[in-house]
mmCIF file of C-alpha atoms and ligand atoms in Angstrom:
data_model
loop_
_atom_site.group_PDB
_atom_site.id
_atom_site.type_symbol
_atom_site.label_atom_id
_atom_site.label_comp_id
_atom_site.label_asym_id
_atom_site.label_seq_id
_atom_site.Cartn_x
_atom_site.Cartn_y
_atom_site.Cartn_z
ATOM 1 C CA MET A 1 150.680 12.420 107.820
ATOM 2 C CA CYS A 2 152.593 10.041 110.659
ATOM 3 C CA ASP A 3 154.290 10.362 113.765
ATOM 4 C CA SER A 4 158.323 9.608 113.513
ATOM 5 C CA LEU A 5 158.210 6.088 114.336
ATOM 6 C CA SER A 6 155.353 5.355 112.416
ATOM 7 C CA CYS A 7 157.206 7.453 109.281
ATOM 8 C CA VAL A 8 160.562 5.279 110.006
ATOM 9 C CA LEU A 9 158.706 2.279 110.120
ATOM 10 C CA ALA A 10 156.950 2.591 106.725
ATOM 11 C CA ALA A 11 160.352 3.925 105.474
ATOM 12 C CA ARG A 12 162.249 0.877 106.514
ATOM 13 C CA GLU A 13 159.478 -1.748 105.109
ATOM 14 C CA LEU A 14 159.769 0.558 101.586
ATOM 15 C CA LEU A 15 163.570 -1.312 101.413
ATOM 16 C CA LYS A 16 162.858 -4.188 102.975
ATOM 17 C CA GLU A 17 163.662 -6.336 100.114
ATOM 18 C CA LEU A 18 165.353 -4.031 97.889
ATOM 19 C CA THR A 19 169.222 -3.471 98.180
ATOM 20 C CA PRO A 20 171.970 -1.286 95.934
ATOM 21 C CA LEU A 21 171.889 -3.685 93.013
ATOM 22 C CA LYS A 22 169.819 -6.597 92.483
ATOM 23 C CA THR A 23 172.623 -9.041 93.225
ATOM 24 C CA ASP A 24 174.241 -8.833 96.861
ATOM 25 C CA CYS A 25 176.786 -6.003 96.356
ATOM 26 C CA GLY A 26 178.269 -6.845 99.537
ATOM 27 C CA ALA A 27 180.682 -9.391 97.728
ATOM 28 C CA LEU A 28 182.456 -6.960 96.006
ATOM 29 C CA CYS A 29 183.465 -5.552 99.053
ATOM 30 C CA ALA A 30 183.338 -7.808 101.829
ATOM 31 C CA HIS A 31 180.504 -6.051 103.308
ATOM 32 C CA ALA A 32 182.478 -2.948 103.966
ATOM 33 C CA CYS A 33 179.647 -0.910 105.088
ATOM 34 C CA CYS A 34 179.246 -3.897 107.849
ATOM 35 C CA ALA A 35 182.382 -3.802 109.288
ATOM 36 C CA GLY A 36 182.707 -0.836 112.134
ATOM 37 C CA ASP A 37 183.991 -1.101 115.263
ATOM 38 C CA ASP A 38 183.049 -0.401 119.181
ATOM 39 C CA GLU A 39 182.830 3.221 118.057
ATOM 40 C CA THR A 40 181.378 3.300 114.456
ATOM 41 C CA GLY A 41 177.560 3.008 113.595
ATOM 42 C CA MET A 42 174.639 3.741 111.625
ATOM 43 C CA LEU A 43 172.815 7.025 112.565
ATOM 44 C CA LEU A 44 169.154 6.624 114.402
ATOM 45 C CA PHE A 45 166.016 8.140 112.993
ATOM 46 C CA PRO A 46 163.856 9.797 115.090
ATOM 47 C CA GLY A 47 161.805 7.294 117.470
ATOM 48 C CA GLU A 48 164.411 4.315 115.786
ATOM 49 C CA ASP A 49 166.275 3.713 119.215
ATOM 50 C CA ALA A 50 163.450 1.925 120.971
ATOM 51 C CA LEU A 51 163.206 -0.834 118.293
ATOM 52 C CA TYR A 52 166.839 -1.341 119.528
ATOM 53 C CA LYS A 53 166.297 -1.554 123.622
ATOM 54 C CA ASP A 54 167.022 -5.366 123.667
ATOM 55 C CA CYS A 55 168.857 -5.801 120.892
ATOM 56 C CA ALA A 56 170.731 -9.257 120.544
ATOM 57 C CA PHE A 57 173.066 -7.829 117.600
ATOM 58 C CA GLY A 58 173.707 -4.379 118.265
ATOM 59 C CA LYS A 59 173.365 -1.363 120.664
ATOM 60 C CA VAL A 60 172.846 2.275 120.762
ATOM 61 C CA ILE A 61 175.082 4.363 122.059
ATOM 62 C CA PRO A 62 174.858 8.514 121.884
ATOM 63 C CA ALA A 63 176.453 10.846 119.190
ATOM 64 C CA ALA A 64 178.756 13.536 119.961
ATOM 65 C CA PHE A 65 176.244 16.197 118.311
ATOM 66 C CA ALA A 66 172.491 17.074 118.258
ATOM 67 C CA LEU A 67 170.388 16.375 115.082
ATOM 68 C CA GLY A 68 166.920 18.010 115.055
ATOM 69 C CA GLY A 69 167.377 19.692 118.651
ATOM 70 C CA GLN A 70 167.790 16.134 119.972
ATOM 71 C CA GLU A 71 170.787 14.329 120.858
ATOM 72 C CA ALA A 72 171.572 11.615 118.013
ATOM 73 C CA ARG A 73 171.633 8.410 118.836
ATOM 74 C CA LEU A 74 173.939 5.944 117.175
ATOM 75 C CA PHE A 75 173.560 2.020 116.077
ATOM 76 C CA VAL A 76 176.477 0.054 117.103
ATOM 77 C CA CYS A 77 175.951 -3.525 115.365
ATOM 78 C CA SER A 78 178.532 -6.589 115.999
ATOM 79 C CA GLY A 79 179.177 -6.553 111.306
ATOM 80 C CA ARG A 80 175.841 -9.045 111.539
ATOM 81 C CA CYS A 81 172.145 -8.553 112.266
ATOM 82 C CA GLU A 82 168.734 -10.139 111.621
ATOM 83 C CA ARG A 83 168.212 -8.516 108.165
ATOM 84 C CA GLU A 84 164.544 -7.574 108.816
ATOM 85 C CA HIS A 85 165.335 -5.507 111.665
ATOM 86 C CA ARG A 86 168.692 -3.878 110.118
ATOM 87 C CA PRO A 87 168.223 0.008 111.094
ATOM 88 C CA LEU A 88 166.715 2.549 108.150
ATOM 89 C CA ALA A 89 170.414 4.206 107.692
ATOM 90 C CA CYS A 90 171.359 0.877 106.745
ATOM 91 C CA ARG A 91 168.868 0.646 104.055
ATOM 92 C CA LEU A 92 169.255 3.874 102.344
ATOM 93 C CA PHE A 93 173.226 3.931 102.299
ATOM 94 C CA PRO A 94 174.710 4.807 100.374
ATOM 95 C CA LEU A 95 172.208 7.244 99.829
ATOM 96 C CA PHE A 96 171.797 10.894 101.211
ATOM 97 C CA LEU A 97 168.878 13.406 100.717
ATOM 98 C CA ALA A 98 170.145 17.053 99.634
ATOM 99 C CA PHE A 99 167.583 19.856 100.199
ATOM 100 C CA LEU A 100 168.107 22.218 97.786
ATOM 101 C CA LYS A 101 167.339 26.199 96.949
ATOM 102 C CA ASN A 102 164.223 26.264 95.442
ATOM 103 C CA GLY A 103 162.738 24.383 98.304
ATOM 104 C CA GLY A 104 163.142 20.917 97.107
ATOM 105 C CA THR A 105 165.047 17.956 97.465
ATOM 106 C CA LYS A 106 167.100 15.296 96.011
ATOM 107 C CA VAL A 107 168.744 11.869 96.229
ATOM 108 C CA ARG A 108 172.025 11.788 95.904
ATOM 109 C CA ILE A 109 175.201 9.614 96.550
ATOM 110 C CA ASP A 110 176.699 10.413 100.075
ATOM 111 C CA ASP A 111 180.388 11.337 99.921
ATOM 112 C CA ARG A 112 180.981 10.447 102.665
ATOM 113 C CA ALA A 113 180.076 6.618 101.314
ATOM 114 C CA ARG A 114 183.076 6.574 98.954
ATOM 115 C CA ALA A 115 186.011 5.882 101.104
ATOM 116 C CA VAL A 116 184.028 2.529 102.107
ATOM 117 C CA CYS A 117 181.477 1.713 98.988
ATOM 118 C CA PRO A 118 182.620 0.658 95.515
ATOM 119 C CA LEU A 119 179.205 1.803 94.099
ATOM 120 C CA CYS A 120 179.847 4.928 94.833
ATOM 121 C CA ASP A 121 182.215 5.145 91.746
ATOM 122 C CA TYR A 122 179.521 4.577 89.485
ATOM 123 C CA GLY A 123 176.997 6.853 90.303
ATOM 124 C CA MET A 124 173.313 7.230 91.110
ATOM 125 C CA ALA A 125 173.228 5.560 87.520
ATOM 126 C CA GLY A 126 174.681 2.261 88.695
ATOM 127 C CA LEU A 127 172.444 1.497 91.660
ATOM 128 C CA ASP A 128 169.321 -0.447 90.827
ATOM 129 C CA GLN A 129 167.096 1.975 89.910
ATOM 130 C CA GLU A 130 164.145 0.213 92.309
ATOM 131 C CA PHE A 131 166.578 0.918 94.787
ATOM 132 C CA VAL A 132 166.406 4.923 94.148
ATOM 133 C CA GLN A 133 162.886 4.953 93.448
ATOM 134 C CA ALA A 134 162.176 3.105 96.816
ATOM 135 C CA ALA A 135 164.719 5.496 98.945
ATOM 136 C CA ARG A 136 162.985 8.647 96.984
ATOM 137 C CA LYS A 137 160.012 7.145 98.310
ATOM 138 C CA ALA A 138 161.381 6.567 102.066
ATOM 139 C CA TYR A 139 162.487 10.131 101.774
ATOM 140 C CA ASP A 140 158.817 11.222 101.263
ATOM 141 C CA LEU A 141 157.675 9.924 103.884
ATOM 142 C CA LEU A 142 160.146 11.012 106.037
ATOM 143 C CA LEU A 143 159.829 14.486 105.083
ATOM 144 C CA GLU A 144 155.671 14.470 106.200
ATOM 145 C CA ASP A 145 156.877 14.286 109.519
ATOM 146 C CA GLU A 146 158.037 17.497 111.386
ATOM 147 C CA ALA A 147 160.852 15.615 113.311
ATOM 148 C CA CYS A 148 162.280 13.307 110.843
ATOM 149 C CA ARG A 149 162.239 16.444 108.369
ATOM 150 C CA VAL A 150 164.147 18.429 110.684
ATOM 151 C CA TYR A 151 166.421 15.416 111.331
ATOM 152 C CA LEU A 152 166.963 15.718 107.641
ATOM 153 C CA LYS A 153 167.669 18.833 107.297
ATOM 154 C CA ASP A 154 170.078 18.759 110.269
ATOM 155 C CA LEU A 155 171.655 15.751 108.572
ATOM 156 C CA TYR A 156 172.252 17.937 105.202
ATOM 157 C CA LYS A 157 173.121 20.587 106.950
ATOM 158 C CA ALA A 158 176.439 19.077 109.169
ATOM 159 C CA PHE A 159 177.434 17.021 106.351
ATOM 160 C CA LYS A 160 176.812 19.213 103.295
ATOM 161 C CA LEU A 161 178.661 18.074 100.345
HETATM 162 S S1 SF4 B 1 179.904 -1.273 100.908
HETATM 163 FE FE1 SF4 B 1 178.337 -0.650 99.310
HETATM 164 S S2 SF4 B 1 179.059 -2.161 97.753
HETATM 165 FE FE2 SF4 B 1 179.448 -2.764 100.075
HETATM 166 S S3 SF4 B 1 177.773 -3.857 101.074
HETATM 167 FE FE3 SF4 B 1 177.354 -1.664 101.326
HETATM 168 S S4 SF4 B 1 176.340 -0.839 100.229
HETATM 169 FE FE4 SF4 B 1 177.066 -2.935 99.094
HETATM 170 S S1 SF4 B 2 173.106 -3.670 111.356
HETATM 171 FE FE1 SF4 B 2 173.372 -5.060 109.707
HETATM 172 S S2 SF4 B 2 173.138 -4.130 108.288
HETATM 173 FE FE2 SF4 B 2 173.476 -2.260 109.623
HETATM 174 S S3 SF4 B 2 175.495 -2.206 109.375
HETATM 175 FE FE3 SF4 B 2 175.069 -3.637 111.364
HETATM 176 S S4 SF4 B 2 175.337 -5.971 110.028
HETATM 177 FE FE4 SF4 B 2 175.353 -3.780 108.177
#
């Protein structure tokens, strides 16, 4: 068991070096998932906003909805970051956790990423399996924390595929 921020940090650590492909997938798309604007950001996990109070490469803004009973927060970056400090959502992209009727969960490609990420066309099999396994472990860690579990469940309900 761990508190929310510890779980998030441990999940981030699992995906510190691994990326969707063994090679730099950003070369395929000119780093499309990093090309947001002032209103577009990556969702922060419970407690993660505390890590970006004095961040030089981005800022935290409120999202217009709640997740896990709390106002959701987005991290809006300048399009470049200190890689070791990138948010968990950036590390998990383009994956998503689905909650199944049998009570289990399944890691899937996030359909919302399809408009941006060319890797989505190749499905899970097209991704580096080490990355997929690390994401599974990261989600398992998050599921151990109640606040992260409720957050992930709400996220699934809000963006059900
Ligand atoms: S959009 Fe997809 S292919 Fe491009 S950098 Fe992001 S994860 Fe890699
Ligand atoms: S924080 Fe880094 S990885 Fe995440 S969207 Fe911004 S530039 Fe990309």
